[in-house]
Coordinates of C-alpha atoms and ligand atoms in Angstrom, one line a residue:
M1267 CA 78.6 93.8 79.4
S1268 CA 81.8 94.4 81.0
E1269 CA 84.9 92.1 80.3
L1270 CA 84.7 90.4 83.8
S1271 CA 81.8 88.2 82.4
E1272 CA 83.1 86.9 79.6
R1273 CA 84.5 84.2 80.7
F1274 CA 81.9 83.0 83.4
D1275 CA 79.0 81.3 82.7
T1276 CA 76.5 84.2 83.1
H1277 CA 73.3 85.4 81.8
D1278 CA 71.8 88.5 80.3
P1279 CA 70.3 90.8 82.8
G1280 CA 67.1 89.8 82.7
E1281 CA 64.0 91.2 84.8
K1282 CA 64.7 92.6 88.1
K1283 CA 62.6 89.9 89.4
V1284 CA 61.7 86.6 88.4
A1285 CA 58.8 84.9 90.1
E1286 CA 60.2 84.7 93.7
K1287 CA 63.6 85.6 93.0
L1288 CA 65.8 88.8 92.8
R1289 CA 68.3 90.0 90.5
C1290 CA 71.6 91.0 92.1
D1291 CA 73.0 93.4 90.4
A1292 CA 76.4 93.6 92.3
C1293 CA 78.7 91.9 90.2
P1294 CA 78.4 90.4 86.4
V1295 CA 77.4 87.0 87.4
M1296 CA 73.7 88.4 88.1
C1297 CA 72.7 85.9 90.7
Y1298 CA 68.6 85.6 90.9
I1299 CA 68.1 84.9 94.7
A1300 CA 65.7 83.4 96.5
E1301 CA 63.9 84.6 99.2
G1302 CA 66.1 83.9 102.4
R1303 CA 69.0 82.8 100.6
T1304 CA 72.4 84.4 99.7
G1305 CA 73.8 85.1 95.9
A1306 CA 77.2 82.8 95.0
C1307 CA 79.7 84.9 96.6
D1308 CA 77.4 84.8 99.9
R1309 CA 77.8 88.9 100.0
Y1310 CA 74.3 89.7 98.8
G1311 CA 71.3 87.9 99.7
N1312 CA 67.2 88.3 99.2
F1313 CA 66.0 89.3 102.9
G1314 CA 62.5 90.5 103.1
G1315 CA 62.0 90.9 99.7
R1316 CA 65.6 93.0 99.2
I1317 CA 69.0 92.5 97.8
T1318 CA 71.0 92.8 101.4
R1319 CA 74.7 92.8 101.7
C1320 CA 75.2 90.5 104.5
D1321 CA 77.9 92.0 106.1
P1322 CA 77.6 95.3 108.5
L1323 CA 79.2 98.3 106.9
R1324 CA 82.1 98.7 109.2
I1325 CA 83.0 102.4 110.6
L1326 CA 86.1 102.5 112.2
E1327 CA 86.7 104.4 115.0
H1328 CA 90.0 106.3 115.8
D1329 CA 90.7 106.4 119.6
R1330 CA 92.9 109.5 120.6
L1331 CA 94.2 111.2 123.9
V1332 CA 91.8 114.3 124.4
P1333 CA 94.6 117.0 124.4
F1334 CA 95.3 118.9 127.6
E1335 CA 94.7 122.0 126.1
G1336 CA 92.6 123.7 122.7
S1337 CA 89.2 121.6 123.3
E1338 CA 87.0 121.1 125.4
W1339 CA 87.2 118.4 127.6
D1340 CA 83.9 116.2 127.6
G1341 CA 85.3 114.2 131.1
N1342 CA 86.2 111.1 129.2
L1343 CA 89.9 110.4 129.3
V1344 CA 89.8 108.9 125.2
N1345 CA 87.9 110.9 122.2
T1346 CA 86.7 108.4 120.1
R1347 CA 84.4 111.0 117.9
R1348 CA 86.9 110.7 115.1
R1349 CA 84.7 108.3 112.7
F1350 CA 85.8 106.8 109.1
V1351 CA 83.4 105.5 107.3
S1352 CA 85.5 102.5 105.5
A1353 CA 84.6 100.6 102.4
M1354 CA 84.2 97.2 104.2
G1355 CA 80.6 96.1 103.8
A1356 CA 79.7 99.4 101.5
G1357 CA 78.9 97.2 98.1
T1358 CA 79.8 98.2 94.9
T1359 CA 79.2 100.3 92.5
Y1360 CA 79.0 97.8 89.7
P1361 CA 78.1 98.5 86.8
D1362 CA 79.4 101.9 87.1
Y1363 CA 76.6 104.2 85.7
K1364 CA 75.5 104.8 89.8
P1365 CA 77.9 106.9 91.8
A1366 CA 79.7 104.7 94.5
P1367 CA 77.7 103.4 97.3
F1368 CA 78.8 105.8 99.9
I1369 CA 80.1 109.9 99.6
V1370 CA 80.6 110.7 103.0
G1371 CA 81.6 114.6 103.8
Q1372 CA 83.3 115.4 107.0
E1373 CA 85.0 118.8 108.3
V1374 CA 88.6 118.4 109.8
E1375 CA 90.4 121.1 111.5
G1376 CA 88.2 123.7 109.3
V1377 CA 88.9 121.8 106.5
D1378 CA 85.7 120.2 103.9
L1379 CA 86.3 116.6 103.2
V1380 CA 84.9 114.4 101.2
T1381 CA 85.4 110.2 101.1
V1382 CA 84.5 108.4 98.9
V1383 CA 83.8 104.3 99.5
T1384 CA 83.2 101.4 97.6
E1385 CA 84.2 97.4 97.6
G1386 CA 86.0 97.3 94.3
I1387 CA 85.9 94.1 92.3
F1388 CA 89.7 93.3 90.9
S1389 CA 90.1 90.9 88.2
Y1390 CA 93.4 92.1 87.5
C1391 CA 95.2 91.8 90.9
G1392 CA 97.4 89.9 92.7
V1393 CA 99.7 89.8 95.9
K1394 CA 103.1 89.6 96.2
V1395 CA 104.7 87.8 99.1
K1396 CA 108.1 88.1 101.3
I1397 CA 108.9 85.1 102.9
D1398 CA 111.9 85.6 105.6
T1399 CA 114.3 83.0 105.0
D1400 CA 117.8 81.9 104.4
R1401 CA 116.5 78.3 102.6
H1402 CA 116.0 78.0 99.0
L1403 CA 113.0 77.3 97.6
G1404 CA 112.9 77.0 94.3
P1405 CA 114.7 78.2 91.6
E1406 CA 113.2 81.5 90.0
T1407 CA 110.6 82.0 87.7
A1408 CA 109.9 78.4 89.6
V1409 CA 105.7 77.7 89.0
V1410 CA 104.6 78.2 92.1
R1411 CA 101.5 75.9 92.9
A1412 CA 98.3 75.9 95.5
Q1413 CA 95.5 72.9 95.3
G1414 CA 97.8 72.0 92.3
E1415 CA 96.8 74.5 90.2
A1416 CA 99.2 77.4 89.0
V1417 CA 98.8 80.5 91.0
G1418 CA 102.4 82.3 90.4
H1419 CA 105.5 82.3 90.5
V1420 CA 109.2 83.0 92.6
T1421 CA 110.6 85.7 91.8
T1422 CA 113.3 87.5 93.0
A1423 CA 115.7 86.9 96.4
E1424 CA 116.1 89.8 98.5
Y1425 CA 118.5 89.9 101.1
G1426 CA 116.8 86.8 103.3
S1427 CA 113.6 87.1 101.9
Q1428 CA 112.3 85.1 98.8
M1429 CA 109.7 87.0 96.9
L1430 CA 106.6 85.0 95.7
S1431 CA 104.5 86.8 93.1
L1432 CA 100.4 85.4 93.0
G1433 CA 97.6 86.1 90.9
G1434 CA 97.2 88.8 88.7
V1435 CA 95.5 88.8 84.9
H1436 CA 97.0 85.5 83.9
H1437 CA 96.4 83.2 86.5
L1438 CA 93.0 84.7 87.6
T1439 CA 91.2 85.3 84.2
G1440 CA 93.6 83.7 81.4
G1441 CA 94.2 80.6 82.5
S1442 CA 91.4 77.5 83.2
K1443 CA 88.4 77.9 85.1
Q1444 CA 90.0 76.0 88.1
E1445 CA 92.9 77.6 87.9
G1446 CA 91.1 81.2 88.0
R1447 CA 89.0 79.9 90.9
V1448 CA 92.3 78.5 93.1
T1449 CA 94.0 81.4 92.4
C1450 CA 91.2 83.6 93.5
D1451 CA 90.6 81.5 96.9
T1452 CA 94.4 81.6 97.2
L1453 CA 94.7 85.5 97.1
L1454 CA 91.3 85.6 99.4
A1455 CA 92.6 83.7 102.3
L1456 CA 96.0 85.8 102.2
C1457 CA 94.6 89.1 101.9
N1458 CA 92.3 87.5 104.7
R1459 CA 94.9 86.6 106.8
E1460 CA 94.6 82.9 107.0
P1461 CA 97.3 80.4 106.0
V1462 CA 97.6 79.3 102.9
E1463 CA 99.3 75.7 101.4
L1464 CA 101.8 76.4 98.5
S1465 CA 104.1 74.2 96.5
I1466 CA 107.3 75.6 94.4
E1467 CA 108.3 73.3 91.3
G1468 CA 111.2 71.8 92.1
G1469 CA 111.5 73.3 95.6
A1470 CA 109.6 73.4 98.8
S1471 CA 106.2 73.0 100.0
L1472 CA 105.3 76.3 102.2
V1473 CA 102.8 77.2 104.3
V1474 CA 102.1 81.0 104.4
Q1475 CA 100.2 83.3 106.7
A1476 CA 100.9 87.2 106.7
G1477 CA 102.5 88.1 109.7
Q1478 CA 103.3 84.4 111.1
P1479 CA 107.0 82.6 110.3
P1480 CA 106.6 80.5 107.4
I1481 CA 107.0 76.6 107.7
I1482 CA 109.2 75.3 105.0
D1483 CA 109.0 71.7 104.4
G1484 CA 107.1 71.4 107.5
K1485 CA 109.6 73.3 109.7
V1486 CA 108.8 76.4 111.3
E1487 CA 111.1 78.9 110.1
Q1488 CA 112.8 81.3 113.1
R1489 CA 114.8 83.6 112.5
M1490 CA 115.7 86.1 109.3
R1491 CA 119.2 86.3 108.6
V1492 CA 121.7 89.1 110.0
G1493 CA 123.0 89.9 107.1
C1494 CA 125.2 87.6 104.2
G1495 CA 128.0 85.9 105.5
S1496 CA 130.4 88.9 104.1
A1497 CA 128.1 91.6 106.3
T1498 CA 128.0 89.1 109.3
I1499 CA 131.7 88.8 109.2
G1500 CA 131.6 92.8 109.1
M1501 CA 129.8 92.9 112.1
F1502 CA 131.5 90.6 114.4
A1503 CA 135.2 90.4 113.4
K1504 CA 135.9 92.0 116.7
Q1505 CA 134.2 90.2 118.9
W1506 CA 136.2 86.8 117.7
S1507 CA 139.2 88.2 117.7
G1508 CA 141.6 86.5 120.4
L1509 CA 138.9 83.8 120.6
V1510 CA 139.6 81.5 117.7
D1511 CA 141.7 81.2 115.0
E1512 CA 139.3 80.9 112.0
V1513 CA 135.4 82.0 111.3
V1514 CA 133.9 80.9 108.8
V1515 CA 130.2 82.4 107.9
V1516 CA 129.1 79.7 105.6
D1517 CA 126.0 81.5 103.2
D1518 CA 124.5 80.8 100.2
H1519 CA 125.1 84.0 99.3
I1520 CA 128.6 85.1 100.1
T1521 CA 130.5 82.9 101.8
G1522 CA 132.7 84.5 104.5
V1523 CA 136.1 84.0 105.8
V1524 CA 137.7 86.3 108.5
S1525 CA 141.2 86.2 108.1
E1526 CA 140.9 86.9 104.3
H1527 CA 138.3 89.7 104.8
Q1528 CA 138.8 93.3 105.0
A1529 CA 137.0 93.2 108.4
G1530 CA 140.0 90.9 109.8
K1531 CA 142.9 92.5 107.8
V1532 CA 141.7 96.2 109.8
I1533 CA 142.3 94.7 113.0
G1534 CA 145.6 92.7 111.9
W1535 CA 143.8 89.2 112.1
P1536 CA 146.9 86.5 111.0
D1537 CA 146.4 84.6 107.9
T1538 CA 145.4 80.5 108.0
G1539 CA 146.2 78.7 105.5
I1540 CA 142.3 78.3 104.5
R1541 CA 140.9 77.2 101.3
I1542 CA 137.4 77.7 100.2
V1543 CA 135.8 75.7 97.4
G1544 CA 133.9 78.3 95.5
R1545 CA 134.1 81.5 93.4
R1546 CA 136.2 84.0 95.1
S1547 CA 135.0 87.2 94.5
T1548 CA 136.7 89.5 96.5
P1549 CA 139.2 88.9 99.6
G1550 CA 137.4 86.6 101.9
R1551 CA 134.0 86.6 100.1
Y1552 CA 133.2 83.5 98.1
F1553 CA 130.1 83.3 95.9
K1554 CA 128.6 79.8 95.3
V1555 CA 130.3 77.7 98.0
A1556 CA 127.5 74.9 96.9
E1557 CA 124.0 74.6 95.7
P1558 CA 121.2 76.3 97.4
G1559 CA 119.2 74.3 99.6
L1560 CA 117.3 73.7 103.0
G1561 CA 121.1 73.0 105.2
W1562 CA 123.7 75.9 106.3
G1563 CA 122.6 79.5 105.1
G1564 CA 120.5 78.2 102.6
T1565 CA 122.7 75.9 100.9
A1566 CA 122.3 72.3 100.7
I1567 CA 125.1 70.9 102.6
E1568 CA 124.8 69.6 105.8
D1569 CA 128.7 69.2 106.7
P1570 CA 129.9 72.4 106.3
L1571 CA 133.3 70.6 106.0
Q1572 CA 132.4 70.3 102.5
I1573 CA 133.0 73.9 101.0
L1574 CA 136.9 73.5 102.6
G1575 CA 140.1 72.4 100.1
P1576 CA 143.3 71.5 101.5
W1577 CA 144.7 73.7 104.1
N1578 CA 148.1 75.5 103.1
S1579 CA 150.5 74.9 105.4
T1580 CA 153.2 77.7 103.6
K1581 CA 150.2 80.6 104.2
G1582 CA 149.6 79.6 108.4
A1583 CA 147.9 76.1 108.8
R1584 CA 149.2 74.3 111.6
P1585 CA 148.2 71.6 113.8
G1586 CA 145.3 72.7 116.7
L1587 CA 144.7 75.4 114.6
S1588 CA 140.7 76.6 116.2
M1589 CA 138.1 77.2 113.5
M1590 CA 134.5 78.4 114.4
M1591 CA 131.7 77.9 111.4
V1592 CA 128.6 79.4 111.7
S1593 CA 125.5 80.3 109.2
T1594 CA 123.9 83.9 108.6
T1595 CA 121.2 83.1 111.4
G1596 CA 123.3 81.1 114.1
E1597 CA 121.1 78.3 113.8
Q1598 CA 123.8 76.2 112.6
F1599 CA 127.7 75.9 114.2
A1600 CA 130.4 74.1 114.8
Y1601 CA 133.6 74.1 116.5
F1602 CA 136.9 72.4 114.5
E1603 CA 141.0 72.2 115.5
L1604 CA 142.8 70.9 112.7
D1605 CA 145.2 67.2 113.6
D1606 CA 148.9 66.9 112.4
E1607 CA 147.6 65.9 108.9
L1608 CA 145.9 69.4 108.7
K1609 CA 142.7 68.0 108.5
P1610 CA 139.6 69.4 110.8
V1611 CA 138.6 67.3 113.4
P1612 CA 135.2 68.2 115.1
K1613 CA 135.3 69.0 118.9
P1614 CA 132.9 70.8 121.7
F1615 CA 131.8 73.7 121.3
P1616 CA 133.8 75.8 123.1
E1617 CA 132.3 77.5 125.8
R1618 CA 133.9 80.9 124.9
L1619 CA 132.4 81.1 121.7
K1620 CA 128.8 80.8 122.8
K1621 CA 127.9 84.7 123.5
S1622 CA 129.4 85.4 119.7
V1623 CA 126.9 82.8 118.4
E1624 CA 124.2 84.1 120.8
L1625 CA 125.1 87.3 119.6
I1626 CA 124.4 86.3 115.4
E1627 CA 121.2 84.7 117.0
Q1628 CA 120.0 88.1 119.1
N1629 CA 120.5 90.5 115.8
C1630 CA 118.2 88.7 113.3
E1631 CA 114.4 89.4 113.4
P1632 CA 112.0 86.7 113.5
A1633 CA 111.0 85.3 110.4
L1634 CA 107.3 86.3 108.6
C1635 CA 105.6 86.3 106.3
T1636 CA 104.3 89.5 104.5
V1637 CA 101.7 89.8 102.0
L1638 CA 100.7 92.5 100.1
F1639 CA 97.7 93.0 98.1
V1640 CA 98.1 95.0 94.7
G1641 CA 95.4 96.1 92.9
G1642 CA 94.6 98.7 90.2
A1643 CA 91.4 100.7 90.5
G1644 CA 90.3 100.8 86.7
G1645 CA 88.4 103.2 85.0
S1646 CA 85.2 101.1 85.6
L1647 CA 85.7 101.9 89.7
R1648 CA 86.8 105.4 89.5
A1649 CA 83.4 105.9 87.0
G1650 CA 81.4 106.0 90.8
V1651 CA 83.8 108.7 92.5
V1652 CA 83.4 111.2 89.6
E1653 CA 82.1 111.3 86.1
N1654 CA 85.2 112.0 84.4
P1655 CA 87.2 108.8 85.7
V1656 CA 90.6 110.2 84.2
N1657 CA 90.4 113.1 86.7
L1658 CA 90.5 111.2 89.6
T1659 CA 93.4 109.0 88.7
R1660 CA 95.6 112.4 87.9
S1661 CA 94.0 114.1 91.6
V1662 CA 95.5 110.6 93.3
Q1663 CA 98.7 110.7 91.5
G1664 CA 98.9 114.6 92.2
L1665 CA 98.6 114.2 96.6
Q1666 CA 94.9 115.9 96.0
T1667 CA 93.2 112.8 96.9
Y1668 CA 94.7 110.2 99.6
V1669 CA 93.6 106.4 99.2
T1670 CA 92.8 103.9 101.6
V1671 CA 92.0 100.3 101.4
G1672 CA 89.7 99.3 104.4
G1673 CA 91.1 102.7 106.5
A1674 CA 94.6 101.5 106.2
P1675 CA 97.6 103.6 104.2
V1676 CA 98.6 102.3 100.5
Y1677 CA 101.8 102.9 98.2
V1678 CA 100.5 104.6 95.1
W1679 CA 102.9 102.9 92.2
P1680 CA 104.3 106.2 90.0
G1681 CA 103.1 105.9 86.2
G1682 CA 99.5 105.4 84.7
G1683 CA 96.4 104.4 86.3
I1684 CA 95.9 103.9 90.1
T1685 CA 98.1 100.9 90.8
L1686 CA 98.3 100.3 94.7
M1687 CA 99.7 97.9 97.1
V1688 CA 98.6 97.6 100.8
D1689 CA 100.0 95.2 103.9
V1690 CA 97.1 92.8 104.7
T1691 CA 98.2 93.2 107.9
R1692 CA 97.0 97.0 108.5
V1693 CA 93.8 96.3 106.8
P1694 CA 91.0 95.2 109.2
A1695 CA 90.2 91.6 109.7
N1696 CA 88.2 89.8 106.7
A1697 CA 87.9 92.8 104.7
F1698 CA 88.3 90.8 101.6
G1699 CA 85.6 89.3 99.7
Y1700 CA 85.2 87.8 96.1
V1701 CA 82.7 87.1 93.0
P1702 CA 83.1 84.0 91.2
T1703 CA 83.7 85.8 88.0
P1704 CA 86.6 85.1 89.8
A1705 CA 87.5 88.0 90.8
L1706 CA 88.9 89.5 94.7
V1707 CA 86.6 92.2 96.6
A1708 CA 88.6 95.1 98.3
P1709 CA 87.5 97.9 100.2
I1710 CA 88.6 101.4 98.4
E1711 CA 88.4 104.8 100.0
F1712 CA 89.1 108.0 98.4
T1713 CA 89.5 111.1 100.6
L1714 CA 90.0 114.7 99.5
R1715 CA 88.7 118.1 99.4
R1716 CA 85.3 119.0 99.1
D1717 CA 85.9 122.0 96.2
D1718 CA 88.4 119.6 94.9
Y1719 CA 85.9 116.5 94.7
L1720 CA 83.4 118.8 92.9
S1721 CA 85.9 120.5 90.5
L1722 CA 87.0 116.8 89.2
G1723 CA 83.4 116.1 88.8
G1724 CA 82.0 114.2 91.8
Y1725 CA 78.6 113.3 92.5
A1726 CA 77.8 116.4 94.7
G1727 CA 73.9 115.4 95.3
E1728 CA 75.1 112.2 96.5
I1729 CA 77.4 113.8 99.7
R1730 CA 75.9 112.5 103.4
T1731 CA 77.2 113.3 106.8
V1732 CA 78.8 110.2 108.9
E1733 CA 75.4 110.6 111.4
D1734 CA 73.4 110.2 108.2
V1735 CA 75.2 107.4 107.3
L1736 CA 74.8 105.5 110.7
A1737 CA 71.4 106.5 111.4
R1738 CA 70.1 105.5 107.6
G1739 CA 72.4 103.4 106.0
G1740 CA 72.5 102.7 101.9
E1741 CA 70.7 101.0 99.2
Y1742 CA 71.9 97.3 100.2
W1743 CA 70.2 97.6 103.6
N1744 CA 73.0 96.4 105.6
A1745 CA 73.2 96.9 109.4
R1746 CA 76.1 99.4 110.9
A1747 CA 79.0 98.6 113.0
E1748 CA 81.1 100.4 115.0
E1749 CA 84.4 98.9 115.6
A1750 CA 88.3 100.1 116.7
A1751 CA 90.6 101.0 114.2
S1752 CA 93.8 99.0 113.7
P1753 CA 96.2 100.7 115.7
G1754 CA 99.0 102.3 114.1
N1755 CA 96.7 103.3 110.6
P1756 CA 96.6 107.4 110.6
W1757 CA 92.9 108.8 110.9
P1758 CA 92.5 109.6 106.9
P1759 CA 90.5 112.4 107.0
E1760 CA 93.7 114.2 108.8
A1761 CA 96.0 112.1 107.0
Q1762 CA 94.6 113.9 103.8
V1763 CA 95.9 116.4 105.5
E1764 CA 98.5 116.2 106.4
V1765 CA 99.2 115.2 102.8
A1766 CA 97.4 118.5 101.2
R1767 CA 99.8 120.4 103.3
L1768 CA 102.7 118.6 102.0
A1769 CA 101.8 119.1 98.3
R1770 CA 101.6 122.7 98.9
T1771 CA 104.9 122.8 100.2
I1772 CA 106.3 120.8 97.6
R1773 CA 104.4 123.0 94.9
Ligands
SF4_2664 S1 78.0 86.7 93.0 FE1 77.5 87.5 94.9 S2 78.2 89.8 93.7 FE2 77.7 88.7 92.2 S3 75.6 88.7 91.4 FE3 75.6 87.5 92.9 S4 75.5 87.5 95.1 FE4 75.4 89.6 93.6

């Protein structure tokens, strides 16, 4: 019995048929399913006395314009015969004594290729979420909750983005049952590009959806920062020269001051006698001007003047001196002039400076949430591909085997195992499923040369053509559906040929 079943209330595999119920063996839960009903995951049902995969097997069609030369033209502008049997709707190999559900042979540019497809059960998977925002979402390592359950944590803040790490073995299988279920629900929704509500301990509430702007404490985030405060000064100091006496770019990471900054110095910007309350790193660059928060430039402040100390008249401060303060996204901006007591007084924002704020805004990219599914194709999954599973790992690491998730290219981590990451927006809709062990189900395909496949100990007798798959389907009796591949994804067999060429060049 697999480790998957250990924490789920399952039972020993009994008869294949009990009264009118059939046993599904596609995961360790081993549901007994009555005629006309589906099992606990809704992926398999008992229809006509057969365990049936409820969704169709999805075959992707990669369009390509018919080339002018080198091939016979059949009269169509678009050649749609570049098919790829994806693992979506394929079914699983679990338990692993049997070959993957589909092993498909195809010849591409004179190269004989094989694609092995299966819906992998990932009980040790997670997602990495990148949220483009200046706002402080919560302290690093803070617990991230969904429906009140811990599903992950806040990890590093990168340039203009806050990273979350959700799922993984400790939340999926290591906590309470409820924690595992909610984690699985959250990962599934995120991978299928649905919105998910998250709350961060000691921080913000979020709505996260792959490919959409984040909603932070009820407010839709619009823009990703152009850079830190110092970088912003570097980019735009020239445009501000002659229009204003001082510019402060307020930022939680590095607040920049143009008169002191190297970028100001090289264009001869005069001193202004300004003082910034914060930790001076290098000239014109300040750390820790305020606590992080949801205010100006990712700080907690709503009044930018809070970060200023008294002005120094011996270093250039004088009545009438003008100053613009702006955030790294250009969303917050204000204009001040010093009065007779060298106190900054808010004034209407001058027309002459509006263009420079717009320039910051124009240089900001739209804020998005990005979701990467991270999974490890474990030994059991690999056993459905080749008889000696470690051979598959080595061939993936050696670029002999090209891995895709629902036809989307993946990043395979160096080091042991087959740990991969895929951008869920490149995977066709509703490609991910779940089983209540709990675990996520993700399509995975391995494409490699037929001779390599056979030398790795592949299941030679199981190789079929695409036409045969379309005509006869597989052991789970489901329909076949042809659909357009996600634009931008390469046709995996051709991508494999490219990878093989590259590998030969490197060798
Ligand atoms: S949960 Fe789904 S895959 Fe697992 S045994 Fe039940 S119907 Fe089959």
